[in-house]
mmCIF file of N, CA and C in Angstrom:
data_model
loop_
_atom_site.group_PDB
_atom_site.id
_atom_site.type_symbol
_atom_site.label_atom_id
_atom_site.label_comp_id
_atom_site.label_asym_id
_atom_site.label_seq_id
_atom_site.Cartn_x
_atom_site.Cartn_y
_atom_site.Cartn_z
ATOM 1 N N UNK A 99 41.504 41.248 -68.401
ATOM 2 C CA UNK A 99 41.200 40.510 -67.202
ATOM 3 C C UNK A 99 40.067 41.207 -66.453
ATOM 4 N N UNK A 100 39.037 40.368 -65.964
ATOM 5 C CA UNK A 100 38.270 41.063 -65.390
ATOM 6 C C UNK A 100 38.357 41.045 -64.041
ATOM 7 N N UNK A 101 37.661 42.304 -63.573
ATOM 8 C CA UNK A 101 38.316 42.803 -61.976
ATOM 9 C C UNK A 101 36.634 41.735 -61.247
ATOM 10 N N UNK A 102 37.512 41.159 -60.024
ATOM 11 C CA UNK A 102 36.051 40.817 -59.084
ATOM 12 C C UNK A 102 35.310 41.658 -58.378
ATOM 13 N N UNK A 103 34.044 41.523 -58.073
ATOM 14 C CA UNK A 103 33.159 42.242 -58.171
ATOM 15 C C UNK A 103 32.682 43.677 -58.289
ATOM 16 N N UNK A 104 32.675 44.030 -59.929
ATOM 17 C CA UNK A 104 32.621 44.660 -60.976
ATOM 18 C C UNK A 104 31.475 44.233 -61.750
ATOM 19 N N UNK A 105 30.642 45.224 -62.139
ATOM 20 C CA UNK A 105 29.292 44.938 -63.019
ATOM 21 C C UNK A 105 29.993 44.586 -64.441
ATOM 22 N N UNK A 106 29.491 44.238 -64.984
ATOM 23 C CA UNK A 106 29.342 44.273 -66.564
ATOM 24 C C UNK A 106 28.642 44.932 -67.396
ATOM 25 N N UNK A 107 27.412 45.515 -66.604
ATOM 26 C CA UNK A 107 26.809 46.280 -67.466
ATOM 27 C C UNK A 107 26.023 47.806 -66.881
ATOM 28 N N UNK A 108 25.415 48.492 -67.274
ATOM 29 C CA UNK A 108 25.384 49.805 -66.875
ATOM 30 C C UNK A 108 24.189 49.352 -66.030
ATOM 31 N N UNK A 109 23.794 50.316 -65.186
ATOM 32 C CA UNK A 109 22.770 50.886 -64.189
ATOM 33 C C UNK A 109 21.934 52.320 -64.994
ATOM 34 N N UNK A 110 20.736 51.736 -64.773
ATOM 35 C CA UNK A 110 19.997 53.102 -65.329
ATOM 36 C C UNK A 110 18.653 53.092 -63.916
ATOM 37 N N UNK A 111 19.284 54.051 -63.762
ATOM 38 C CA UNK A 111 18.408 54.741 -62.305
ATOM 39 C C UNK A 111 16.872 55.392 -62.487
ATOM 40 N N UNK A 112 16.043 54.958 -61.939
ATOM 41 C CA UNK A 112 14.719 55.474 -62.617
ATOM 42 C C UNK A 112 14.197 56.860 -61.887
ATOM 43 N N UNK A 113 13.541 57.686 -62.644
ATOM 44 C CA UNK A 113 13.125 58.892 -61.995
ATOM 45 C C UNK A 113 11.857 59.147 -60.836
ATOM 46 N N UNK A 114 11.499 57.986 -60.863
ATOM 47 C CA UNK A 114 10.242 57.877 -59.732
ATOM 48 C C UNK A 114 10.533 56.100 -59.124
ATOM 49 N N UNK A 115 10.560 55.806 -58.103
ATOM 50 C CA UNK A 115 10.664 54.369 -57.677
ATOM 51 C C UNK A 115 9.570 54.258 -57.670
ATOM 52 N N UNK A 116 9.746 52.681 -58.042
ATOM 53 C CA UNK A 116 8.418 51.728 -58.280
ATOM 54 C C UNK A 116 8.537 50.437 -56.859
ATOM 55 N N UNK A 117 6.783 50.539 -56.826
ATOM 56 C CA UNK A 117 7.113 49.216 -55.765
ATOM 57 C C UNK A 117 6.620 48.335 -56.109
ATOM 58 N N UNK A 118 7.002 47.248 -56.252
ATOM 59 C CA UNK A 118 6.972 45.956 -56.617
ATOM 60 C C UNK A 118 6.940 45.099 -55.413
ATOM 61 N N UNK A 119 6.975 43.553 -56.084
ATOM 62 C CA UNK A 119 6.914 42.389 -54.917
ATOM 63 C C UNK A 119 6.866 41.305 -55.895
ATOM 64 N N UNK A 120 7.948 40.093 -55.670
ATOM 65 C CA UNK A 120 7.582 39.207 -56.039
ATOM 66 C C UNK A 120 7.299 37.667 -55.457
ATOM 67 N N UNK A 121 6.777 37.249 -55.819
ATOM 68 C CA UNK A 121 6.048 36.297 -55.636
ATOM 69 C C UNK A 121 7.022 34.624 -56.007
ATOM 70 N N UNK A 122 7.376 33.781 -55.003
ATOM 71 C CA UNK A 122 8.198 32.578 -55.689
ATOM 72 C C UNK A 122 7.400 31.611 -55.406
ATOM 73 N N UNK A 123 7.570 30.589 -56.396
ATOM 74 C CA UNK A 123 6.940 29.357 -56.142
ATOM 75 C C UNK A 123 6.397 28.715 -54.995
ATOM 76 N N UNK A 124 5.233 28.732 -54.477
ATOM 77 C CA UNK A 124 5.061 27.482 -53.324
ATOM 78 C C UNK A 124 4.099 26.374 -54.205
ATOM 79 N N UNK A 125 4.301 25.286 -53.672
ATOM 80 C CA UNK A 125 3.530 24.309 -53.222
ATOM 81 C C UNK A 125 1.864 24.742 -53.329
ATOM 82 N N UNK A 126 1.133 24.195 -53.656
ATOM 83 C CA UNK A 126 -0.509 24.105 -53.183
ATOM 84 C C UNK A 126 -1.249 23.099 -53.823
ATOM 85 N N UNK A 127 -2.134 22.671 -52.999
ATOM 86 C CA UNK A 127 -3.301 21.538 -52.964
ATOM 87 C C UNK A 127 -4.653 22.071 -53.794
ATOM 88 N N UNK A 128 -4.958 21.554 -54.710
ATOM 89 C CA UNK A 128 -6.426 22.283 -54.993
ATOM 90 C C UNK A 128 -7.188 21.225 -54.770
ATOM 91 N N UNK A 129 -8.658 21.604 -53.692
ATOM 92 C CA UNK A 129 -9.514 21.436 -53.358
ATOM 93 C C UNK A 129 -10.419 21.858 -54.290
ATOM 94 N N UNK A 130 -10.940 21.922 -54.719
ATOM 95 C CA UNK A 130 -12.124 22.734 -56.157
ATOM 96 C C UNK A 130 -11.453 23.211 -57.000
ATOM 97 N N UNK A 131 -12.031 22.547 -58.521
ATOM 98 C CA UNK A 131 -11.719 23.652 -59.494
ATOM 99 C C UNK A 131 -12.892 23.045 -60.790
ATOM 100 N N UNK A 132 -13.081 24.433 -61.438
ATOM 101 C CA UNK A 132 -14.184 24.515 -62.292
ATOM 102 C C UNK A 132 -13.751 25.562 -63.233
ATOM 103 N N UNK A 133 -14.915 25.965 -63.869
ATOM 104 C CA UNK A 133 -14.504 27.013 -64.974
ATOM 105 C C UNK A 133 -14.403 28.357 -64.569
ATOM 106 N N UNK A 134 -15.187 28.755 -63.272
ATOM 107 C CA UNK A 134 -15.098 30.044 -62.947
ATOM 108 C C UNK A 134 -14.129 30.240 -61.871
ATOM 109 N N UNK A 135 -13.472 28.949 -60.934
ATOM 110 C CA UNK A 135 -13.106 29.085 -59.776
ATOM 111 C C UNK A 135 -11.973 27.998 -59.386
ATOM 112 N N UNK A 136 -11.078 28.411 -58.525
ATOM 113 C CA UNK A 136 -10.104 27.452 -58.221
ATOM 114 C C UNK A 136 -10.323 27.711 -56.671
ATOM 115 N N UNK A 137 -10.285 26.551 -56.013
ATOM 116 C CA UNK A 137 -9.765 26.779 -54.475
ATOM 117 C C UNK A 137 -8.971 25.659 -53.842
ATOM 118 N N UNK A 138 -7.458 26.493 -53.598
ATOM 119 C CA UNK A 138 -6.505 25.684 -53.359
ATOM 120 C C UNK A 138 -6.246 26.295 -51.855
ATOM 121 N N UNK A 139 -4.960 25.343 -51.452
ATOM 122 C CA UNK A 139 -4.658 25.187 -49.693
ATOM 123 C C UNK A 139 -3.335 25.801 -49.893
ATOM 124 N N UNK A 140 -2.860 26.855 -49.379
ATOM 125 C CA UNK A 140 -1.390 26.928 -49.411
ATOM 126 C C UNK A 140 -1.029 27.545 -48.188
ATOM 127 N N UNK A 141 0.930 27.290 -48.243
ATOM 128 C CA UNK A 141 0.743 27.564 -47.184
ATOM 129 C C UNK A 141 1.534 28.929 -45.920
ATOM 130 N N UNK A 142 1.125 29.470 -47.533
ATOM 131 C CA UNK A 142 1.436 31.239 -46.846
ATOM 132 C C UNK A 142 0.027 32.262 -47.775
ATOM 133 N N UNK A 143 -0.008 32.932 -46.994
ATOM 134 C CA UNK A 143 -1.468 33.434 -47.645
ATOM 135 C C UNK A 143 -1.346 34.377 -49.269
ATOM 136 N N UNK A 144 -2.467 35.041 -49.423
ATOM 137 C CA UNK A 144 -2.204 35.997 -50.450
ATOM 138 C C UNK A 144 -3.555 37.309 -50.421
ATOM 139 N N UNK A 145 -2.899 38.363 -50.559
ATOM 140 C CA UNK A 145 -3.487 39.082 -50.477
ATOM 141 C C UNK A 145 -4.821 39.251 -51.583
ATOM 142 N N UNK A 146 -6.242 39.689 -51.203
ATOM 143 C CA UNK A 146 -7.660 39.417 -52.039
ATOM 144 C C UNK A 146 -7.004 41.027 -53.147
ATOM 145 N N UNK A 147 -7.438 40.325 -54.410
ATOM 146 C CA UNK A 147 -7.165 40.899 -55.837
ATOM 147 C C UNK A 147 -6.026 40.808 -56.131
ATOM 148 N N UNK A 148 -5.255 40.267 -55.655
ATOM 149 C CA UNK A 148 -3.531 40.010 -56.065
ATOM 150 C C UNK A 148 -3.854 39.031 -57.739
ATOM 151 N N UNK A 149 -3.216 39.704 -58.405
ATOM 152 C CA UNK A 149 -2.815 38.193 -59.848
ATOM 153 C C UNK A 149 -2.196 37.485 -59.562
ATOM 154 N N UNK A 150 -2.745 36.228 -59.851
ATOM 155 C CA UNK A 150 -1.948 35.231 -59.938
ATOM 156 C C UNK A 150 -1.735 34.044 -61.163
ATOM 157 N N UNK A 151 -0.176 33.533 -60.924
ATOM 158 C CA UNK A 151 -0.450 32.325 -62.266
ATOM 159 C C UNK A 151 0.072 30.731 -61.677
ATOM 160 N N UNK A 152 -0.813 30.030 -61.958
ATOM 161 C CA UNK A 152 -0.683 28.426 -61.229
ATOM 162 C C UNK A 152 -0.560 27.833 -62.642
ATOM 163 N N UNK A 153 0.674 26.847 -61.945
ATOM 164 C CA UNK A 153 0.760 25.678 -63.370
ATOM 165 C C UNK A 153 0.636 24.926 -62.927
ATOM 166 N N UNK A 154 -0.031 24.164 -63.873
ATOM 167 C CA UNK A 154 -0.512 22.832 -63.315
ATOM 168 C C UNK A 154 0.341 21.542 -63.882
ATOM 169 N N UNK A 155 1.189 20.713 -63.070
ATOM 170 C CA UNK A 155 1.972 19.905 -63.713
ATOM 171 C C UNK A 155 1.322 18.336 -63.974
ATOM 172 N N UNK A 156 0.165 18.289 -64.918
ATOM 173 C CA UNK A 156 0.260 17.774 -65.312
ATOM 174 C C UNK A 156 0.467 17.085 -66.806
ATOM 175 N N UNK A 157 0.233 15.858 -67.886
ATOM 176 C CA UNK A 157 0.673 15.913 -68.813
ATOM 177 C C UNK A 157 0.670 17.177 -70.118
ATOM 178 N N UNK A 158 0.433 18.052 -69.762
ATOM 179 C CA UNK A 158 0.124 19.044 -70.763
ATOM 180 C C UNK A 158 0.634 20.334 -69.750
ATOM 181 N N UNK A 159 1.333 20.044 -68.677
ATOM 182 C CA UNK A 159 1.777 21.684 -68.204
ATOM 183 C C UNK A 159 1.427 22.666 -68.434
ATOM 184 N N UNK A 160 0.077 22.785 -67.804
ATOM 185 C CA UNK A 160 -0.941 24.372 -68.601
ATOM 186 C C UNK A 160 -0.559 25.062 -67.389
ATOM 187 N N UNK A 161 -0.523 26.555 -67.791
ATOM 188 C CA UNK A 161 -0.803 27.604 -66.542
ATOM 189 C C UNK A 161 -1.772 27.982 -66.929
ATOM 190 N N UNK A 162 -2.379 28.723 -65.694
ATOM 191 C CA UNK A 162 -3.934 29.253 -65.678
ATOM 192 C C UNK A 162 -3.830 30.984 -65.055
ATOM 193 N N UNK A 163 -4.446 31.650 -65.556
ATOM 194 C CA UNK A 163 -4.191 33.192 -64.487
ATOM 195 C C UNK A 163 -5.349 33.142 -63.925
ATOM 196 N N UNK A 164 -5.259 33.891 -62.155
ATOM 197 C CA UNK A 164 -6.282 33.755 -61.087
ATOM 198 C C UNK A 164 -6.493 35.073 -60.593
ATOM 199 N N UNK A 165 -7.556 35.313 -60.054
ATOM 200 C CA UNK A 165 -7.500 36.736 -59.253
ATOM 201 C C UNK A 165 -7.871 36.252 -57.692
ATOM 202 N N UNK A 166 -7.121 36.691 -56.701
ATOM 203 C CA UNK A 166 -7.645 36.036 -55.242
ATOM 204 C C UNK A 166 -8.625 36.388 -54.993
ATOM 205 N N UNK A 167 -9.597 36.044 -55.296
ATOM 206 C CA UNK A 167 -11.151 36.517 -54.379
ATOM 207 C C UNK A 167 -11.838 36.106 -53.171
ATOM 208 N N UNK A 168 -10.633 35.293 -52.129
ATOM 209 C CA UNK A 168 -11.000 35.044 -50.764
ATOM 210 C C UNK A 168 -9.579 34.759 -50.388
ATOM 211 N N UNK A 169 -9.293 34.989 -48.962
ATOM 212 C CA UNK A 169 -8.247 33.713 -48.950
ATOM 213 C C UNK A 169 -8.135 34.118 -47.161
ATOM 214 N N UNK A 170 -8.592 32.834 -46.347
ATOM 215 C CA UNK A 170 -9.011 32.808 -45.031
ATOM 216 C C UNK A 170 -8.101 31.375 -44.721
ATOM 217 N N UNK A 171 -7.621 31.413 -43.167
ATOM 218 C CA UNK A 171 -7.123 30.274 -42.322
ATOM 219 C C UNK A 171 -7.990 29.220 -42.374
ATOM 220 N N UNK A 172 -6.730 28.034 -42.712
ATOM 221 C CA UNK A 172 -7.751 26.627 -42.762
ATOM 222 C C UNK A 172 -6.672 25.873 -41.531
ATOM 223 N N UNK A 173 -7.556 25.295 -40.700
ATOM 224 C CA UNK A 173 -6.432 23.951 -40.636
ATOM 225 C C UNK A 173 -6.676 22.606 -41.199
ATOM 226 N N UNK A 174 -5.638 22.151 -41.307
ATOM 227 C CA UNK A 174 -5.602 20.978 -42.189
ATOM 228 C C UNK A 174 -5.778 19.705 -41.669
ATOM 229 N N UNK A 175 -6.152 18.168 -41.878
ATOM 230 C CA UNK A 175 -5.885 17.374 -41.551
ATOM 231 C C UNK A 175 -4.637 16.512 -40.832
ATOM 232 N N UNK A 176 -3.608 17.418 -41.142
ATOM 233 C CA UNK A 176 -2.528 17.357 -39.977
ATOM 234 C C UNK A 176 -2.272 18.071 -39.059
ATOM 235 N N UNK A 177 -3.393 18.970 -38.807
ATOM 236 C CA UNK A 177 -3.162 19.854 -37.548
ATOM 237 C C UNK A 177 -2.092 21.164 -37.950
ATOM 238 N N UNK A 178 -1.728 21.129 -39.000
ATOM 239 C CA UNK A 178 -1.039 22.788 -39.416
ATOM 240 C C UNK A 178 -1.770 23.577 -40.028
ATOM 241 N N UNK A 179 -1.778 24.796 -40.047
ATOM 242 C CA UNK A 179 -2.687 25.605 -40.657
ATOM 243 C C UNK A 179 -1.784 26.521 -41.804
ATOM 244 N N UNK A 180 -2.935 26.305 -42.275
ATOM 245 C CA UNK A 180 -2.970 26.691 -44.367
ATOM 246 C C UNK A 180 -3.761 27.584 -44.262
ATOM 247 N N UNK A 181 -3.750 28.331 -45.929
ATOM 248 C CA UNK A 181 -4.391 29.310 -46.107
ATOM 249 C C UNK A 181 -5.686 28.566 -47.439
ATOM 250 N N UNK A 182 -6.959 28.747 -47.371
ATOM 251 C CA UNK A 182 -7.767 28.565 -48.149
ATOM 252 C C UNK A 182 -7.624 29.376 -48.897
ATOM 253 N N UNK A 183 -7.661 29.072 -50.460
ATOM 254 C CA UNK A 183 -7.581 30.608 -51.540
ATOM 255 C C UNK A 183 -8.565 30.183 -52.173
ATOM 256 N N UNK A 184 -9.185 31.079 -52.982
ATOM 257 C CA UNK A 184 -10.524 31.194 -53.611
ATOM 258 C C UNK A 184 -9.779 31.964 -54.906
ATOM 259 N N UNK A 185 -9.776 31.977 -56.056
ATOM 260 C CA UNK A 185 -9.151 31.644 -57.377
ATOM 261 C C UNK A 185 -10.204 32.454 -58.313
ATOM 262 N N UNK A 186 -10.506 33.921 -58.890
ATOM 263 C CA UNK A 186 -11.362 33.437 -60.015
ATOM 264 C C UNK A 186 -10.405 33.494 -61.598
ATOM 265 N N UNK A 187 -10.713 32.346 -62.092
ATOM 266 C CA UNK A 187 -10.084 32.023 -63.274
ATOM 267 C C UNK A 187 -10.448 32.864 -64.221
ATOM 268 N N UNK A 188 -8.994 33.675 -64.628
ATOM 269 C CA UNK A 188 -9.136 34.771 -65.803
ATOM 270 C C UNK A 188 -8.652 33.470 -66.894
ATOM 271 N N UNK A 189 -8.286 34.555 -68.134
ATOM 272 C CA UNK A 189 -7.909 33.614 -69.293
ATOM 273 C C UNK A 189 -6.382 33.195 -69.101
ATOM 274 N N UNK A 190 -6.074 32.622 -69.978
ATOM 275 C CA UNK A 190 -5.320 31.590 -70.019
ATOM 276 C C UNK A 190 -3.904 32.620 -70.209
ATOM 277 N N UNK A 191 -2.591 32.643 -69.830
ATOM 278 C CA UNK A 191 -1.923 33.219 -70.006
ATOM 279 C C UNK A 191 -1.053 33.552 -71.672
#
């Protein structure tokens, strides 16, 4: 019988901590895109040289990998403000 809340499996503790961050899905609008560049609207920012990977849902569900190379306050046509991102398109994941 298993006891409630109880791991199942071991813990291995690392000798130097690592810092990390991750990143969850939002939403975004792309305004431009080409071969060298994406610029989409979203609407929490991202820090310039962060990686990134956007999928694109359409019939062929491609993702693309990006490097942020701008990303400045927009407001939008509804009066809320977004973040402009500037995208340069690495290769394909």
């Amino acid at each position: 019988m298993a006891e409630l809340g109880r791991r199942k499996h071991v813990r291995f503790p690392l000798a130097q901590p690592i810092d990390g961050s991750l990143l969850v899905r939002e939403e975004v609008a792309i305004e431009e895109w080409n071969d060298q560049h994406m610029v989409v609207l979203s609407p929490e920012p991202c820090p310039v040289g962060e990686r990134v990977t956007l999928e694109i849902p359409d019939d062929k569900r491609r993702s693309m990998n990006g490097k942020v190379a701008e990303c400045r306050p927009a407001v939008v046509g509804d009066g809320e403000i977004r973040h402009r991102i500037k995208l340069s398109i690495e290769d394909k994941p």
